[in-house]
Short mmCIF file of C-alpha atoms in Angstrom, two decimals:
data_model
loop_
_atom_site.label_atom_id
_atom_site.label_comp_id
_atom_site.label_asym_id
_atom_site.label_seq_id
_atom_site.Cartn_x
_atom_site.Cartn_y
_atom_site.Cartn_z
CA MET A 1 0.01 -0.05 0.03
CA THR A 2 2.81 2.50 0.84
CA ARG A 3 4.45 1.81 -2.59
CA TYR A 4 1.22 2.31 -4.35
CA VAL A 5 0.54 5.77 -2.33
CA ILE A 6 4.04 6.93 -3.12
CA ARG A 7 3.80 6.10 -6.86
CA ARG A 8 0.32 7.89 -7.18
CA LEU A 9 2.03 11.05 -5.40
CA LEU A 10 4.86 11.02 -7.67
CA LEU A 11 2.46 10.75 -10.80
CA ALA A 12 0.69 13.65 -9.50
CA ILE A 13 3.59 15.98 -10.04
CA PRO A 14 3.50 15.98 -13.79
CA VAL A 15 -0.47 16.21 -13.84
CA LEU A 16 -0.20 19.40 -11.75
CA ILE A 17 2.70 20.82 -14.24
CA GLY A 18 0.51 19.89 -17.16
CA ALA A 19 -2.83 21.50 -15.67
CA SER A 20 -1.02 24.49 -14.37
CA PHE A 21 0.19 25.15 -17.96
CA LEU A 22 -3.20 24.65 -19.38
CA ILE A 23 -4.73 26.95 -16.83
CA PHE A 24 -1.84 29.41 -17.61
CA ALA A 25 -2.53 29.17 -21.31
CA MET A 26 -6.14 29.80 -21.04
CA VAL A 27 -5.61 32.80 -18.93
CA TYR A 28 -3.07 34.00 -21.20
CA ALA A 29 -5.46 33.76 -24.13
CA LEU A 30 -8.27 35.77 -22.42
CA PRO A 31 -9.19 38.81 -24.60
CA GLY A 32 -8.62 42.44 -23.47
CA ASP A 33 -5.91 44.18 -21.64
CA PRO A 34 -5.68 43.65 -17.75
CA ILE A 35 -3.64 46.95 -17.51
CA ARG A 36 -6.47 48.95 -19.07
CA ALA A 37 -8.86 47.14 -17.01
CA LEU A 38 -6.97 47.97 -14.03
CA ALA A 39 -6.79 51.81 -14.88
CA GLY A 40 -10.65 51.76 -15.47
CA ASP A 41 -11.84 55.02 -16.56
CA ARG A 42 -8.92 57.15 -16.03
CA PRO A 43 -6.11 55.99 -18.48
CA LEU A 44 -2.68 55.53 -17.32
CA THR A 45 0.47 57.37 -18.82
CA PRO A 46 2.52 55.27 -21.10
CA ALA A 47 5.32 55.32 -18.73
CA VAL A 48 3.16 53.75 -15.96
CA GLN A 49 1.79 51.07 -18.40
CA ALA A 50 5.33 50.06 -19.27
CA GLN A 51 6.37 49.65 -15.86
CA LEU A 52 3.42 47.67 -14.92
CA ARG A 53 3.93 45.50 -18.08
CA ALA A 54 7.53 44.86 -17.13
CA GLN A 55 6.71 44.09 -13.43
CA TYR A 56 4.14 41.52 -14.47
CA ASN A 57 5.98 40.18 -17.46
CA LEU A 58 3.01 41.03 -19.67
CA ASP A 59 5.24 41.67 -22.69
CA ASP A 60 6.92 38.20 -22.62
CA ASN A 61 5.52 35.32 -24.62
CA LEU A 62 3.57 32.60 -23.12
CA PHE A 63 6.45 30.13 -22.51
CA VAL A 64 8.59 32.80 -21.04
CA GLN A 65 6.02 33.87 -18.81
CA TYR A 66 5.07 30.37 -17.71
CA ALA A 67 8.85 29.57 -17.02
CA LYS A 68 9.06 32.53 -14.82
CA TYR A 69 5.82 31.52 -12.83
CA ILE A 70 7.33 28.14 -12.35
CA GLY A 71 10.61 29.41 -11.12
CA ALA A 72 8.59 31.83 -8.73
CA LEU A 73 6.30 28.93 -7.60
CA LEU A 74 9.46 26.70 -6.74
CA GLN A 75 10.50 29.41 -4.39
CA GLY A 76 7.28 29.33 -2.74
CA ASN A 77 5.95 32.47 -4.62
CA LEU A 78 2.51 32.22 -6.25
CA GLY A 79 2.76 35.83 -7.41
CA THR A 80 0.80 39.11 -6.75
CA ASP A 81 -2.40 40.61 -7.91
CA PHE A 82 -2.25 43.94 -9.70
CA SER A 83 -2.66 45.72 -6.30
CA GLY A 84 0.47 44.22 -5.01
CA ARG A 85 -1.26 41.69 -2.59
CA PRO A 86 0.40 38.10 -2.46
CA VAL A 87 -1.84 35.20 -4.12
CA LEU A 88 -0.90 33.12 -1.02
CA ASP A 89 -2.40 35.64 1.32
CA ILE A 90 -5.79 35.78 -0.79
CA ILE A 91 -5.78 31.77 -0.78
CA GLU A 92 -5.18 31.82 3.07
CA GLN A 93 -8.04 34.30 3.53
CA ARG A 94 -10.55 32.61 1.15
CA LEU A 95 -9.68 29.02 1.38
CA PRO A 96 -11.26 28.33 4.92
CA VAL A 97 -14.82 29.64 3.77
CA THR A 98 -14.65 27.18 0.61
CA ILE A 99 -13.57 24.24 2.79
CA ARG A 100 -16.52 24.86 5.14
CA LEU A 101 -18.87 24.98 2.30
CA THR A 102 -17.40 21.81 0.93
CA ILE A 103 -17.71 20.01 4.02
CA VAL A 104 -21.46 20.91 4.62
CA ALA A 105 -22.13 20.16 0.84
CA VAL A 106 -20.29 16.67 1.38
CA VAL A 107 -22.08 15.75 4.39
CA PHE A 108 -25.45 16.58 2.76
CA GLU A 109 -24.50 14.82 -0.27
CA THR A 110 -23.45 11.64 1.61
CA MET A 111 -26.13 11.39 4.25
CA PHE A 112 -29.24 12.18 2.13
CA GLY A 113 -28.04 10.64 -1.03
CA ILE A 114 -27.24 7.38 0.58
CA ILE A 115 -30.44 7.34 2.72
CA ALA A 116 -32.57 8.17 -0.16
CA GLY A 117 -31.07 5.66 -2.53
CA VAL A 118 -31.33 2.83 0.18
CA LEU A 119 -34.97 3.56 0.85
CA ALA A 120 -35.63 3.80 -2.77
CA ALA A 121 -34.11 0.34 -3.45
CA LEU A 122 -35.87 -1.24 -0.53
CA ASN A 123 -39.16 0.07 -1.74
CA ARG A 124 -38.52 -0.55 -5.43
CA GLY A 125 -41.59 0.18 -7.68
CA ARG A 126 -43.27 1.74 -4.65
CA PHE A 127 -44.34 5.38 -3.96
CA LEU A 128 -41.02 6.27 -1.99
CA ASP A 129 -38.90 4.83 -5.00
CA ASN A 130 -41.00 6.90 -7.45
CA LEU A 131 -40.57 9.99 -5.16
CA VAL A 132 -36.80 9.63 -4.98
CA LEU A 133 -36.70 9.16 -8.93
CA VAL A 134 -38.87 12.14 -9.59
CA SER A 135 -37.22 14.53 -7.15
CA THR A 136 -33.82 13.73 -8.25
CA THR A 137 -34.73 14.33 -11.71
CA VAL A 138 -35.82 17.83 -10.93
CA LEU A 139 -32.70 18.35 -9.05
CA VAL A 140 -30.71 17.30 -12.07
CA ALA A 141 -32.85 19.48 -14.24
CA VAL A 142 -32.65 22.86 -12.46
CA PRO A 143 -29.39 24.86 -12.77
CA VAL A 144 -27.55 25.70 -9.54
CA PHE A 145 -27.94 29.34 -9.84
CA VAL A 146 -31.78 29.08 -10.27
CA LEU A 147 -31.98 26.79 -7.24
CA GLY A 148 -29.85 28.95 -5.29
CA PHE A 149 -32.25 32.11 -5.79
CA ILE A 150 -35.32 29.76 -5.12
CA ALA A 151 -33.72 28.54 -1.89
CA GLN A 152 -32.84 32.20 -0.72
CA TYR A 153 -36.19 33.58 -1.51
CA THR A 154 -38.29 30.46 0.04
CA PHE A 155 -36.12 29.58 3.02
CA GLY A 156 -34.28 32.75 3.64
CA PHE A 157 -36.71 35.54 2.71
CA LYS A 158 -39.90 34.12 3.29
CA LEU A 159 -39.60 31.59 5.99
CA GLY A 160 -36.64 33.19 7.62
CA TRP A 161 -35.03 29.85 8.46
CA PHE A 162 -31.63 30.48 7.20
CA PRO A 163 -29.26 33.68 6.27
CA ILE A 164 -29.48 34.58 2.81
CA ALA A 165 -26.04 35.99 2.56
CA GLY A 166 -22.73 36.18 4.19
CA ILE A 167 -21.06 34.22 7.13
CA ASN A 168 -21.86 36.45 10.03
CA GLN A 169 -23.63 33.49 11.69
CA GLY A 170 -20.92 31.04 11.60
CA TRP A 171 -21.48 27.30 10.42
CA TYR A 172 -25.16 27.95 10.25
CA SER A 173 -24.59 30.52 7.40
CA TYR A 174 -23.35 27.68 5.30
CA LEU A 175 -26.17 25.32 5.67
CA LEU A 176 -28.52 26.69 3.01
CA PRO A 177 -25.63 27.39 0.25
CA GLY A 178 -24.24 23.97 1.22
CA LEU A 179 -27.54 22.29 0.54
CA VAL A 180 -27.65 24.13 -2.80
CA LEU A 181 -24.29 23.08 -3.65
CA ALA A 182 -24.70 19.52 -2.72
CA ALA A 183 -28.16 19.14 -4.49
CA LEU A 184 -27.16 17.88 -8.02
CA SER A 185 -24.51 15.55 -6.39
CA MET A 186 -27.02 14.45 -4.00
CA ALA A 187 -29.38 13.22 -6.69
CA TYR A 188 -26.49 11.31 -8.41
CA VAL A 189 -25.46 9.68 -5.31
CA ALA A 190 -29.05 8.67 -4.53
CA ARG A 191 -29.66 7.00 -7.80
CA LEU A 192 -26.20 5.52 -7.80
CA THR A 193 -26.97 4.00 -4.43
CA ARG A 194 -30.29 2.79 -5.54
CA THR A 195 -29.09 1.00 -8.57
CA ALA A 196 -26.21 -0.59 -6.58
CA MET A 197 -28.49 -1.73 -4.09
CA VAL A 198 -30.96 -3.09 -6.22
CA GLU A 199 -28.26 -5.25 -7.94
CA ALA A 200 -26.82 -6.36 -4.71
CA MET A 201 -30.10 -7.49 -3.38
CA ARG A 202 -30.46 -9.76 -6.33
CA ALA A 203 -27.13 -11.43 -5.86
CA ASP A 204 -26.71 -14.98 -4.89
CA TYR A 205 -24.94 -14.24 -1.53
CA ILE A 206 -27.95 -12.30 -0.43
CA ARG A 207 -30.14 -15.28 -1.33
CA THR A 208 -27.85 -17.55 0.62
CA ALA A 209 -27.65 -15.20 3.66
CA ARG A 210 -31.47 -15.36 3.88
CA ALA A 211 -31.61 -19.05 3.45
CA LYS A 212 -29.24 -19.30 6.49
CA GLY A 213 -31.61 -17.08 8.47
CA VAL A 214 -29.64 -14.12 8.63
CA GLY A 215 -31.74 -10.95 9.87
CA GLU A 216 -32.80 -8.51 7.12
CA ARG A 217 -31.24 -5.48 8.67
CA ARG A 218 -27.67 -7.35 8.78
CA ILE A 219 -28.33 -8.26 5.24
CA VAL A 220 -29.09 -4.82 4.07
CA PHE A 221 -26.39 -2.97 6.05
CA ARG A 222 -23.58 -5.42 6.53
CA HIS A 223 -23.79 -7.16 3.11
CA ALA A 224 -25.80 -5.27 0.45
CA LEU A 225 -24.94 -1.70 1.32
CA ARG A 226 -21.19 -2.33 2.04
CA ASN A 227 -20.83 -3.95 -1.36
CA SER A 228 -22.90 -1.06 -2.96
CA LEU A 229 -20.66 1.55 -1.68
CA ILE A 230 -17.65 1.21 -3.95
CA PRO A 231 -19.25 3.11 -6.94
CA VAL A 232 -20.71 5.59 -4.42
CA VAL A 233 -17.29 6.34 -2.74
CA THR A 234 -15.72 6.84 -6.09
CA PHE A 235 -18.28 9.44 -7.28
CA ILE A 236 -18.19 11.24 -3.90
CA GLY A 237 -14.34 11.41 -3.92
CA ALA A 238 -14.08 12.62 -7.36
CA ASP A 239 -17.07 14.89 -6.59
CA ILE A 240 -15.22 16.98 -3.83
CA GLY A 241 -12.98 18.42 -6.45
CA THR A 242 -16.07 19.24 -8.47
CA LEU A 243 -17.63 20.90 -5.58
CA LEU A 244 -14.74 23.11 -4.94
CA GLY A 245 -14.86 24.39 -8.48
CA GLY A 246 -18.73 24.42 -8.58
CA ALA A 247 -18.66 26.82 -5.45
CA ILE A 248 -18.02 29.70 -7.79
CA VAL A 249 -21.76 29.97 -8.70
CA THR A 250 -22.88 29.18 -5.31
CA GLU A 251 -20.54 31.77 -3.49
CA SER A 252 -21.45 34.41 -5.98
CA VAL A 253 -25.41 33.85 -5.24
CA PHE A 254 -24.74 33.69 -1.41
CA ASN A 255 -22.04 36.35 -1.38
CA LEU A 256 -19.56 34.05 0.41
CA PRO A 257 -16.03 35.25 0.38
CA GLY A 258 -14.61 32.04 -0.79
CA LEU A 259 -12.11 30.87 -3.35
CA GLY A 260 -15.07 30.49 -6.07
CA ARG A 261 -15.86 34.17 -5.44
CA ALA A 262 -12.17 35.01 -5.74
CA ILE A 263 -12.10 33.43 -9.06
CA TYR A 264 -15.18 35.07 -10.28
CA ASP A 265 -13.67 38.45 -9.25
CA SER A 266 -10.29 37.59 -10.87
CA VAL A 267 -11.73 36.65 -14.08
CA ARG A 268 -13.49 39.93 -14.33
CA ALA A 269 -10.42 41.71 -13.32
CA GLN A 270 -8.22 39.66 -15.70
CA GLU A 271 -5.96 38.81 -12.69
CA GLY A 272 -4.25 36.03 -14.17
CA ALA A 273 -1.84 35.00 -11.18
CA VAL A 274 -4.88 34.60 -8.92
CA ILE A 275 -6.76 32.49 -11.33
CA VAL A 276 -3.81 30.14 -11.91
CA GLY A 277 -2.85 29.88 -8.23
CA ILE A 278 -6.38 29.11 -6.99
CA VAL A 279 -7.27 26.65 -9.83
CA THR A 280 -4.03 24.71 -9.51
CA LEU A 281 -4.81 24.40 -5.86
CA MET A 282 -8.17 22.84 -6.75
CA VAL A 283 -6.58 20.49 -9.08
CA PHE A 284 -4.14 19.38 -6.32
CA PHE A 285 -7.11 18.83 -4.19
CA TYR A 286 -8.83 16.82 -6.80
CA ILE A 287 -5.73 14.62 -7.29
CA PHE A 288 -5.62 14.13 -3.46
CA PHE A 289 -9.14 13.04 -2.67
CA ASN A 290 -8.93 10.63 -5.68
CA LEU A 291 -5.92 8.96 -3.85
CA VAL A 292 -7.83 9.07 -0.70
CA VAL A 293 -10.55 7.17 -2.42
CA ASP A 294 -8.36 4.52 -3.98
CA VAL A 295 -7.10 3.81 -0.46
CA LEU A 296 -10.62 3.61 0.83
CA TYR A 297 -11.29 0.80 -1.81
CA ALA A 298 -9.35 -1.68 0.57
CA VAL A 299 -11.16 -0.55 3.59
CA ILE A 300 -14.56 -0.99 2.12
CA ASP A 301 -13.74 -4.22 0.17
CA PRO A 302 -10.81 -6.40 1.77
CA ARG A 303 -10.62 -8.22 -1.60
CA ILE A 304 -8.90 -5.12 -3.08
CA ARG A 305 -5.07 -5.02 -2.90
CA TYR A 306 -2.69 -2.82 -4.37
CA GLU A 307 0.71 -4.68 -3.82
#
């Protein structure tokens, strides 16, 4: 297992380099002049523009800019935005907000998704099963920003159950945006769990366990559900990186000062260093959680070995 983990970590290095170059190239290809966007309505003098272009390497070609960026990155420097603030400081300030939002979303996704999938599988063809299928279809069909505005208006403005913006109320402020962020993933987890459970309940080892007089609860939770969790865990592990990226829309709707909102603001201001630094960090999280999922396979199913 140790050799497998080390090998996967070593393979992550070229993946991170390739991902950062693609992100850097896309930022480089953005239309417009970031210096003019920085100036706003008051144009800068040619001397000031030349100084800023030299300071941020904007006159260099793509490969020279990227080489300088990697050189600074190896020294622990992610660069600065156009106001002179280090990107690392922005990440340190914004990252806790996005992590809390993602934790709430993953808890909702895992808890409600698995429970709904198990109940639907155990009541296949009945009202509860149809209710889960219809509700998950609705969640998949409705865009996140529409769902966010509906949740804000209904549960925040009309009913007053949750705050509709900001983080002034601590973890309670993350419940509604976390539920909105998890809605799409929760629907997929519920459907995936239902399908896996239905197949498991038809398996020969389930019929054998029933013939031996094993209790139904033990059959469902010890045998069927455990064997059904591998595809679910795979999806949830990969989805954590998706939730971090998908927080862009949710954080904008609920006015949360997280990494997603920082990316949105940086794209508008053409802050290339901020975009590359944050998105590369999200790629690292995606790779890390996929590694965690691979290790969890051996815990869920002892038949899986990596040596």
